[in-house]
Coordinates of N, CA and C in Angstrom, one line a residue:
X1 N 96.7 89.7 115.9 CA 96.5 89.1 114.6 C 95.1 88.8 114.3
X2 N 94.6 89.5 113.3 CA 93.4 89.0 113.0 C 92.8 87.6 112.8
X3 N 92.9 86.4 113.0 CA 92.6 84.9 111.9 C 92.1 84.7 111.1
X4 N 90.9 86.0 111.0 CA 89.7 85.4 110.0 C 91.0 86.4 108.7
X5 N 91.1 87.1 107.9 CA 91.9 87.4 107.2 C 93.3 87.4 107.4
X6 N 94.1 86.5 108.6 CA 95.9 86.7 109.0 C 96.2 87.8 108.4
X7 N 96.0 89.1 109.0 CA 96.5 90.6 109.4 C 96.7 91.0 110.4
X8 N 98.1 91.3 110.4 CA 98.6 91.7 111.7 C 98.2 93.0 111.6
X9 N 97.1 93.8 112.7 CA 97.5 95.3 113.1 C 98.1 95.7 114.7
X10 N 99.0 96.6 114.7 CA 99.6 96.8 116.1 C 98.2 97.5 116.8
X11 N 98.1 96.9 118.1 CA 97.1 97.8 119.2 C 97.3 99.1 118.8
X12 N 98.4 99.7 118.4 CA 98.2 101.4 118.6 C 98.0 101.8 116.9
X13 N 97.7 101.2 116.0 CA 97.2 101.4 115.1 C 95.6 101.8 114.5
X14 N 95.4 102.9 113.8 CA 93.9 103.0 113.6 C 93.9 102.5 112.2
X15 N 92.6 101.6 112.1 CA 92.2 101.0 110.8 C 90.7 101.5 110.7
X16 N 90.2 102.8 110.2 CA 89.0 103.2 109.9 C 88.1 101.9 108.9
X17 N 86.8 102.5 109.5 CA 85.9 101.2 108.7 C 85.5 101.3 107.4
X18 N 86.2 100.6 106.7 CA 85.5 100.8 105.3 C 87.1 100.7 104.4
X19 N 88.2 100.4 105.1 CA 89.3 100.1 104.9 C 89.7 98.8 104.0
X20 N 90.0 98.4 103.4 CA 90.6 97.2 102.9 C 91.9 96.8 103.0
X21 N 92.2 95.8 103.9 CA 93.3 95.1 103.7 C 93.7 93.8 103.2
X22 N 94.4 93.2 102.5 CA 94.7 92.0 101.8 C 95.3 91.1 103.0
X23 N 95.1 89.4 102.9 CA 95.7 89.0 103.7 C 97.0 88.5 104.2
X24 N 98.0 88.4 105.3 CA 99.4 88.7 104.8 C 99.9 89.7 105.3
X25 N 99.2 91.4 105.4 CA 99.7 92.3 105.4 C 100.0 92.7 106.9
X26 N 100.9 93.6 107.2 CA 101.1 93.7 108.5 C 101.2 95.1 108.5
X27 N 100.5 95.6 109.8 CA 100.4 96.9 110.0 C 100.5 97.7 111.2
X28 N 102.3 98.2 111.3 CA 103.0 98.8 112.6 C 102.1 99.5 113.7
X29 N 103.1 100.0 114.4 CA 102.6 101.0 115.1 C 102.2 102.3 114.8
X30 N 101.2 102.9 115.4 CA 101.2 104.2 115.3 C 100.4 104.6 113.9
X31 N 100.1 103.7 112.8 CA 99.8 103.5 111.4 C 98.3 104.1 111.5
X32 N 97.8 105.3 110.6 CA 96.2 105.4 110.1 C 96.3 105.2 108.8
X33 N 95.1 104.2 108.5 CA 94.8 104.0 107.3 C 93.2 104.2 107.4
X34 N 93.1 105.3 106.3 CA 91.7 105.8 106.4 C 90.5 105.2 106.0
X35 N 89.3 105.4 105.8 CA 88.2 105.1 104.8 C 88.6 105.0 103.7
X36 N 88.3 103.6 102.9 CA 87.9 103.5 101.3 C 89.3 103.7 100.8
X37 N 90.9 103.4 101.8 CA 91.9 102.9 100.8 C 92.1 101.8 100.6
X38 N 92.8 100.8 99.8 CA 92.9 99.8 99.6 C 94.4 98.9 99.6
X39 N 94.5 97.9 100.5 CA 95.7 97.6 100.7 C 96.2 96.4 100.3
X40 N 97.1 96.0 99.6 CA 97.0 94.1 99.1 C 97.0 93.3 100.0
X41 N 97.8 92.1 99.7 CA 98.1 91.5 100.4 C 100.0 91.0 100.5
X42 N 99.9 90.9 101.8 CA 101.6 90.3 102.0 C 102.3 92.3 101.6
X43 N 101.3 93.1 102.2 CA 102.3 94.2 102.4 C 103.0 94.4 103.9
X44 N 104.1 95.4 104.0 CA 104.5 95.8 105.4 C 104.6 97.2 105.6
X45 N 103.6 97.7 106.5 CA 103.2 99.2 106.5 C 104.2 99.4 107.8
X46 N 105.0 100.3 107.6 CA 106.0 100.7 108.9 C 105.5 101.5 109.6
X47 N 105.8 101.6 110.6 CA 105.4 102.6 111.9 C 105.5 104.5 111.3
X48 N 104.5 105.0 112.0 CA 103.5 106.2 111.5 C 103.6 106.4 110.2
X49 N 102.7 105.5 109.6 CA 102.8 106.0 108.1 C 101.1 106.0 108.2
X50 N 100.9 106.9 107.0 CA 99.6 107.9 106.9 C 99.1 107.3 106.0
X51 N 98.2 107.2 105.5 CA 97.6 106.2 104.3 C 96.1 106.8 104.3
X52 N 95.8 107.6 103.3 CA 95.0 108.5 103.5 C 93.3 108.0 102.3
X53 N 92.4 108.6 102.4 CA 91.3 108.1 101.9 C 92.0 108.0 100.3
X54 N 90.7 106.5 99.8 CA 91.5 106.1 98.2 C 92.4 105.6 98.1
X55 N 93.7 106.0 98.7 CA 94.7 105.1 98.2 C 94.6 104.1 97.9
X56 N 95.3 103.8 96.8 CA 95.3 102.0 96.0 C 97.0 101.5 96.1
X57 N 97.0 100.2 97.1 CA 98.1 100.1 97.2 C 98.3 98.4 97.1
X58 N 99.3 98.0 95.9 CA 99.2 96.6 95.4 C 99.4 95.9 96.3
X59 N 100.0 94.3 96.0 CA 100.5 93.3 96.7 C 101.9 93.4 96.9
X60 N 102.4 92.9 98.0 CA 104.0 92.9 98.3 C 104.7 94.1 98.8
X61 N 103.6 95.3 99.1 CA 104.5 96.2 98.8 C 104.9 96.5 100.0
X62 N 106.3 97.6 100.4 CA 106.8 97.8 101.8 C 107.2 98.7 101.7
X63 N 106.5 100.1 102.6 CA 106.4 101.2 102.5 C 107.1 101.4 104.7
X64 N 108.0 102.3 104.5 CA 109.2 102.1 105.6 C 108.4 103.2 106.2
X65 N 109.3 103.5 107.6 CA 108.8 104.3 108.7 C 108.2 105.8 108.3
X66 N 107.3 106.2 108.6 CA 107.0 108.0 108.4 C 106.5 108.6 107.3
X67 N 105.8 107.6 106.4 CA 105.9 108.0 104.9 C 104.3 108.1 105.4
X68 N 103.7 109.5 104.3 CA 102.3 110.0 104.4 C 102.2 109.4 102.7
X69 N 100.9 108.3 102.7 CA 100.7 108.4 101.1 C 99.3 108.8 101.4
X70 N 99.3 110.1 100.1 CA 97.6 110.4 100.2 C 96.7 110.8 99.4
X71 N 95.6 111.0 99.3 CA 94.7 110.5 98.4 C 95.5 111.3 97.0
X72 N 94.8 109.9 96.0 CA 96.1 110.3 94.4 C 96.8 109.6 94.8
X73 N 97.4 109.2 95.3 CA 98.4 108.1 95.3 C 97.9 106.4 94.9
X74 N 98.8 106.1 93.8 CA 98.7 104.6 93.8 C 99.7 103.8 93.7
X75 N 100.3 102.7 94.5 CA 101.3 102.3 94.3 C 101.2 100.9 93.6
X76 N 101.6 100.1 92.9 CA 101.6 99.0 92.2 C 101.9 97.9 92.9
X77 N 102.1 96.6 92.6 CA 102.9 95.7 93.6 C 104.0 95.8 93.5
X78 N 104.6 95.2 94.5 CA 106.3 95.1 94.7 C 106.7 96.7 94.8
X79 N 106.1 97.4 95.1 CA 107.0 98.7 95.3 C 107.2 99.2 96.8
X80 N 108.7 100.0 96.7 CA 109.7 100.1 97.9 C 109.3 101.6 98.0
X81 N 109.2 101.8 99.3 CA 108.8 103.2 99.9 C 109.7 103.2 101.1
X82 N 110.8 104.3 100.7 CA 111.9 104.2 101.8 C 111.4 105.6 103.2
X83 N 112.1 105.5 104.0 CA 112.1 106.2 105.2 C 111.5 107.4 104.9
X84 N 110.2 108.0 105.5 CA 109.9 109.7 105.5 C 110.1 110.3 104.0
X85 N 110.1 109.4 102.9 CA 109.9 109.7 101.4 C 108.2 110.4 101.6
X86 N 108.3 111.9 100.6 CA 107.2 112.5 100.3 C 106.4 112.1 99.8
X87 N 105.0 112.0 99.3 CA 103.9 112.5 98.0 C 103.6 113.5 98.2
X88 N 103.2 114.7 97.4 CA 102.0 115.6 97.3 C 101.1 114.7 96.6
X89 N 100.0 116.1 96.5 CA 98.9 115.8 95.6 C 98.1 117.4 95.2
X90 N 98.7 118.3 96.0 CA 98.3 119.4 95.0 C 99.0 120.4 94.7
X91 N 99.0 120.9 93.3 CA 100.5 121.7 92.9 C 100.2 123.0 93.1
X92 N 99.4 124.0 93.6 CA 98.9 125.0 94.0 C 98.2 125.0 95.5
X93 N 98.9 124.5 96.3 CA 98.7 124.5 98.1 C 98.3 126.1 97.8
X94 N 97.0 126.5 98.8 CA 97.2 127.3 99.6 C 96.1 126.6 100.9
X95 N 96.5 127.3 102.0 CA 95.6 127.0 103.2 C 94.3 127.1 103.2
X96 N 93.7 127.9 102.3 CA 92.3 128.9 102.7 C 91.8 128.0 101.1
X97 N 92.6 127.3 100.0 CA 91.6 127.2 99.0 C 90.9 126.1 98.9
X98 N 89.5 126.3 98.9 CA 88.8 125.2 99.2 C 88.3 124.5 97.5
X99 N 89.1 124.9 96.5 CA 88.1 124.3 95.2 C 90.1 123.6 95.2
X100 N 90.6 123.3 95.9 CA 91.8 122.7 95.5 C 91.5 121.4 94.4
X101 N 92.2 120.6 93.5 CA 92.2 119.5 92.7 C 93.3 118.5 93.1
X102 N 93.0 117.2 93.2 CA 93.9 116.4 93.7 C 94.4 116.0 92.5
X103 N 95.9 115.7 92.4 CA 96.5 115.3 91.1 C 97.1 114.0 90.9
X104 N 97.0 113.3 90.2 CA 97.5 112.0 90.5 C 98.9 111.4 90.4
X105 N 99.2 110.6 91.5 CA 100.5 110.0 90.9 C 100.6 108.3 91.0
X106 N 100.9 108.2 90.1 CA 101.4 106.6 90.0 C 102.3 106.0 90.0
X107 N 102.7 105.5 91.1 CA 104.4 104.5 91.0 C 104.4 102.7 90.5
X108 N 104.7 102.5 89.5 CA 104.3 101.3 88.9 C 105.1 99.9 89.7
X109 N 105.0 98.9 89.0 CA 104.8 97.6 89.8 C 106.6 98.0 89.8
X110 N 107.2 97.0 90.8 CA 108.7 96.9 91.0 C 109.6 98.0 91.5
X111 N 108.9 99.3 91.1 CA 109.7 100.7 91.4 C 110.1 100.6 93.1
X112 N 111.4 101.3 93.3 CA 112.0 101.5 94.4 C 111.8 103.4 94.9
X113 N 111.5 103.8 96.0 CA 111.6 105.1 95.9 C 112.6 105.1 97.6
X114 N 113.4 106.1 97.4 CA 114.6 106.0 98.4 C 114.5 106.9 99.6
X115 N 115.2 106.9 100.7 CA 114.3 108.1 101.9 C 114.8 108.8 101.8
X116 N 113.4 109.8 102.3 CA 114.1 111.4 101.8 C 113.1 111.6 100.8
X117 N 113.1 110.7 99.5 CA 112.9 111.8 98.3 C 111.6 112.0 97.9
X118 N 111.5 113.3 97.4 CA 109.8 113.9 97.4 C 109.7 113.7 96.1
X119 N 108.3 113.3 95.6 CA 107.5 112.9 94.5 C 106.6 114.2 94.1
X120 N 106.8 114.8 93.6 CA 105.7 116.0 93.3 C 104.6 115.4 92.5
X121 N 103.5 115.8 92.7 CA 102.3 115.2 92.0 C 102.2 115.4 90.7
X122 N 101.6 114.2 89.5 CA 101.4 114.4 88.3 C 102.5 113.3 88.0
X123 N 103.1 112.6 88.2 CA 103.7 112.2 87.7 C 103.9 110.5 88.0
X124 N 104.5 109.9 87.1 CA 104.6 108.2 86.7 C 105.5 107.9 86.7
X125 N 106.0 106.8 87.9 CA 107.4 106.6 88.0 C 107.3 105.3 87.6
X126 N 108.0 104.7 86.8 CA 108.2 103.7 85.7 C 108.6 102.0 86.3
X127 N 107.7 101.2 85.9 CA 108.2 99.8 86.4 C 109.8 99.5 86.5
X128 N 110.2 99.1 88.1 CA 111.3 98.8 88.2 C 112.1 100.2 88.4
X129 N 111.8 100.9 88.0 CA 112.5 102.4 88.4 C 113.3 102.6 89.7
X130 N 114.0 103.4 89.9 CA 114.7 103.7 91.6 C 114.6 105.0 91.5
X131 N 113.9 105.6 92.6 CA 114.7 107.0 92.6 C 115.8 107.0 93.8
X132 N 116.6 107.8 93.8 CA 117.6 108.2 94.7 C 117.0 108.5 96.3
X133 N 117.5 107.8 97.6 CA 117.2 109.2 98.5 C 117.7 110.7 98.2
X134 N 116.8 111.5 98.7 CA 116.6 112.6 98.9 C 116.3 113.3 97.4
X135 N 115.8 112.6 96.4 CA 115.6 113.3 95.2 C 114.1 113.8 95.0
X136 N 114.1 115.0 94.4 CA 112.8 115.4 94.3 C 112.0 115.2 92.7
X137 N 111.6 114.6 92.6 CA 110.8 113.9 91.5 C 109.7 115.1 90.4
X138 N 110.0 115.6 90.0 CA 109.4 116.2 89.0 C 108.8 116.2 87.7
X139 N 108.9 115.3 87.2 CA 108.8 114.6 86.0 C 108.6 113.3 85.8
X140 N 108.3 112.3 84.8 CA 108.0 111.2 85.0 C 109.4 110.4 84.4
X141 N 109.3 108.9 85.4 CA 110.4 108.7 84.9 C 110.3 107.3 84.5
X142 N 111.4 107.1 83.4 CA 110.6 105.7 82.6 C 111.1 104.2 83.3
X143 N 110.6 103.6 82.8 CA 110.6 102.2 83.4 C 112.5 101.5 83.4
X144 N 112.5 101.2 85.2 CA 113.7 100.6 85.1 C 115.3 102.1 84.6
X145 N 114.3 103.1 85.0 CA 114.9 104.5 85.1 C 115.3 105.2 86.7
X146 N 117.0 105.0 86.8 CA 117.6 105.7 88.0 C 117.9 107.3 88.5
X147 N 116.9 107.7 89.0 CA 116.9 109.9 88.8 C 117.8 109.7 90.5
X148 N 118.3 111.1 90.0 CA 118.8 111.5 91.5 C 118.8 113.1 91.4
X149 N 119.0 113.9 92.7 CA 119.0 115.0 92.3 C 117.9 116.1 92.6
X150 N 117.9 117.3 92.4 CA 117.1 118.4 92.9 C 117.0 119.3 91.7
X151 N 116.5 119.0 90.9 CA 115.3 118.2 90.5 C 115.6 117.1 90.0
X152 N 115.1 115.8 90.2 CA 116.6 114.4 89.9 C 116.1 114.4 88.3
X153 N 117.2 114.3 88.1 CA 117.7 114.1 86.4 C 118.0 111.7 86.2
X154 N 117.7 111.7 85.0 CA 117.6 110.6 84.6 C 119.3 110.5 84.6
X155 N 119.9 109.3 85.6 CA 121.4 109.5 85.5 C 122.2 107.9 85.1
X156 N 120.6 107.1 85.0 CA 121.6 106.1 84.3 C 120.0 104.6 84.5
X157 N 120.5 103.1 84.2 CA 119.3 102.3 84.4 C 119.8 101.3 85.3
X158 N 118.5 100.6 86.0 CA 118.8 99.7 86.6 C 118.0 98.5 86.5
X159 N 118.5 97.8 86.8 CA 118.3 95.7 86.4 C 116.9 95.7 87.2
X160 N 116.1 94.7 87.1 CA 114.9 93.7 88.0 C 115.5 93.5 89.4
X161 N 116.9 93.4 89.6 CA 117.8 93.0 91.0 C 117.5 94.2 91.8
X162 N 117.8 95.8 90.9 CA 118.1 96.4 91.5 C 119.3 97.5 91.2
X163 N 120.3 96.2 90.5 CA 121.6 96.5 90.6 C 121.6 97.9 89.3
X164 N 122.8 98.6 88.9 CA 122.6 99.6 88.0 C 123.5 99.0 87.0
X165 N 122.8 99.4 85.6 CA 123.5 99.0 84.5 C 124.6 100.1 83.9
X166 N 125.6 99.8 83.1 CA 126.7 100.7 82.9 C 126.2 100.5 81.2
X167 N 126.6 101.6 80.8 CA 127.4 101.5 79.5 C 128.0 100.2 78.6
X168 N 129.0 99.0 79.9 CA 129.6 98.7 79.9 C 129.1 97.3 79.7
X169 N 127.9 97.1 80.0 CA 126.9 96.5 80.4 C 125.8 96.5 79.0
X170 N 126.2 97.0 77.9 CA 125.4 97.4 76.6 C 125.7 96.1 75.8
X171 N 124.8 94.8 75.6 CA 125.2 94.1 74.4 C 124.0 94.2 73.1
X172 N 123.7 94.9 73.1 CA 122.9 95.2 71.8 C 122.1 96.7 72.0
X173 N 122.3 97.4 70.5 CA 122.4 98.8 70.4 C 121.8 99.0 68.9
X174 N 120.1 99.4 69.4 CA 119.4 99.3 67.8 C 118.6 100.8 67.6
X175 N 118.3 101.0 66.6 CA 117.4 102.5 66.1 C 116.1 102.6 67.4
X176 N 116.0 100.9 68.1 CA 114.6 101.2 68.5 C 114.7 101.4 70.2
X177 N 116.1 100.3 70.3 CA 116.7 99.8 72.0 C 117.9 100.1 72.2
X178 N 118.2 99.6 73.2 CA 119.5 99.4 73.8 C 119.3 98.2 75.1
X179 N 119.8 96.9 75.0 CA 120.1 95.9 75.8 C 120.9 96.1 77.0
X180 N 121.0 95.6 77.8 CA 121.8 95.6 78.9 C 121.6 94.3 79.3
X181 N 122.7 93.7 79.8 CA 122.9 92.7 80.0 C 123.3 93.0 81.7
X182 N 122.6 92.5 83.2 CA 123.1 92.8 84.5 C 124.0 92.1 85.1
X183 N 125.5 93.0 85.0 CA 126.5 91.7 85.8 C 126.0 90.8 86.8
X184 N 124.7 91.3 87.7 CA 124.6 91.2 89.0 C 124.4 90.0 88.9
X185 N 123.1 89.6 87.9 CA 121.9 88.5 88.0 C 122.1 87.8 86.8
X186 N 122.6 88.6 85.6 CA 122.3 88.0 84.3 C 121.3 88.2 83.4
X187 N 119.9 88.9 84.1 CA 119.2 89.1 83.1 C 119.0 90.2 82.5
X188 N 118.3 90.4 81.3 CA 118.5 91.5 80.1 C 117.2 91.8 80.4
X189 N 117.9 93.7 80.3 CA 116.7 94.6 80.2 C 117.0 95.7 79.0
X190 N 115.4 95.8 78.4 CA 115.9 96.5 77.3 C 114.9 97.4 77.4
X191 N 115.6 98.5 77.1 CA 115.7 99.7 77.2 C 115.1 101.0 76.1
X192 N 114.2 101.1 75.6 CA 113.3 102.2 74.4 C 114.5 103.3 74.3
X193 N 114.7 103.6 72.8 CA 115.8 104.2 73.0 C 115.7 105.8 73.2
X194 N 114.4 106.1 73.1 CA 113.7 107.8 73.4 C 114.5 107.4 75.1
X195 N 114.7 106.7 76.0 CA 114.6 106.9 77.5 C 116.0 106.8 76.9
X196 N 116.7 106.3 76.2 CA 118.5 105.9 76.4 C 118.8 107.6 76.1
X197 N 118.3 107.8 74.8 CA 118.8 109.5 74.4 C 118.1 110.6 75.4
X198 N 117.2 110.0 76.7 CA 116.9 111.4 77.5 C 118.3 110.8 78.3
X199 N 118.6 109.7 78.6 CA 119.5 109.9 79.7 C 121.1 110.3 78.8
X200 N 121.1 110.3 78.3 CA 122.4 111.0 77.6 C 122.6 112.6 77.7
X201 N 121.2 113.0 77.6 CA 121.2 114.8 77.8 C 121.4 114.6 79.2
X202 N 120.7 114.2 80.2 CA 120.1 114.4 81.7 C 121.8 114.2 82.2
X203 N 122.5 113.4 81.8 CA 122.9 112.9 83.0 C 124.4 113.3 82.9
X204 N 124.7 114.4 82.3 CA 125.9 115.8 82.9 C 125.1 116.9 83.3
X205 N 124.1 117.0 83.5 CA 123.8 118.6 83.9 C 123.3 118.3 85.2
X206 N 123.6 119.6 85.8 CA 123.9 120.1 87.3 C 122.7 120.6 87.6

């Protein structure tokens, strides 16, 4: 345990100089976090996760065992990084190309991302959002928006809990929204109705 900032790093962890960490945060085994990324405070970095130059990574967040985030990546506070979940960062890999461009992705404050699923670069996954394990993310997806799938399609929404909203769960229905009211918790999330009419196409096709 550090005292002067209360951060825990494990002895077998490398913390390169020039690193920022928030105080609070705790940082497993086996963990590199490189030069010049940025970590909040009161995060939990799991055992071998890669954290590569740049990265900007909020307060609260807890990013689980095996996960590589790398430069282009920014994660917001409160966001959930499940087991061995992907990033890229460049959409034209080859070995030998040295003028490569790194592309960015942004996962905003509250978003959940599930293990397994790959993020392809370029894209904005939406406050509060979930993706599915094992879904591969290709598109951006809107706030408080549940994808699953290969390529995951927008297949329905979910509450601040977590919990997923139904249909059934709809108490107000306007030109501009759609309400949802969460059995789970009780509170209302509303919904832009351009994201209600993509999840109406998205979410029968295969």
């Amino acid at each position: 345990m550090d005292n002067e900032r209360k951060v825990f790093i494990h002895p077998t962890a490398v913390v390169d100089e020039g690193a920022a960490i928030g105080e609070g945060t705790r940082i497993w085994h086996f963990v590199h976090v490189r030069s010049g990324a940025k970590i909040g405070r009161n995060c939990n970095i799991g055992k071998d996760v890669y954290i590569d130059v740049g990265v900007e990574i909020g307060d609260n967040v807890k990013i689980q065992n095996g996960v590589s985030v790398y430069r282009g990546v920014k994660l917001e506070d409160d966001v959930f990084v499940g087991p061995y979940a992907v990033f890229t960062n460049d959409l034209y890999p080859r070995a030998f190309n040295r003028d490569w461009k790194v592309v960015p992705t942004l996962v905003k404050r509250g978003a959940s991302i599930g293990a397994n699923a790959t993020i392809v670069c370029g894209v904005t996954i939406g406050e509060y959002a979930m993706v599915a394990a094992g879904a591969v993310v290709t598109k951006d997806v809107p706030p408080h928006g549940l994808v699953m799938g290969n390529p995951a399609r927008l297949r329905g929404f979910v509450c601040y809990c977590g919990n997923p909203l139904r249909d059934s769960d709809i108490v107000e229905k306007t030109s501009e929204h759609v309400v949802f009211k969460c059995p789970a918790c009780g509170r209302e999330v509303r919904i832009p109705i351009e994201h209600y009419e993509r999840y109406l196409r998205e979410r029968d096709m295969k």
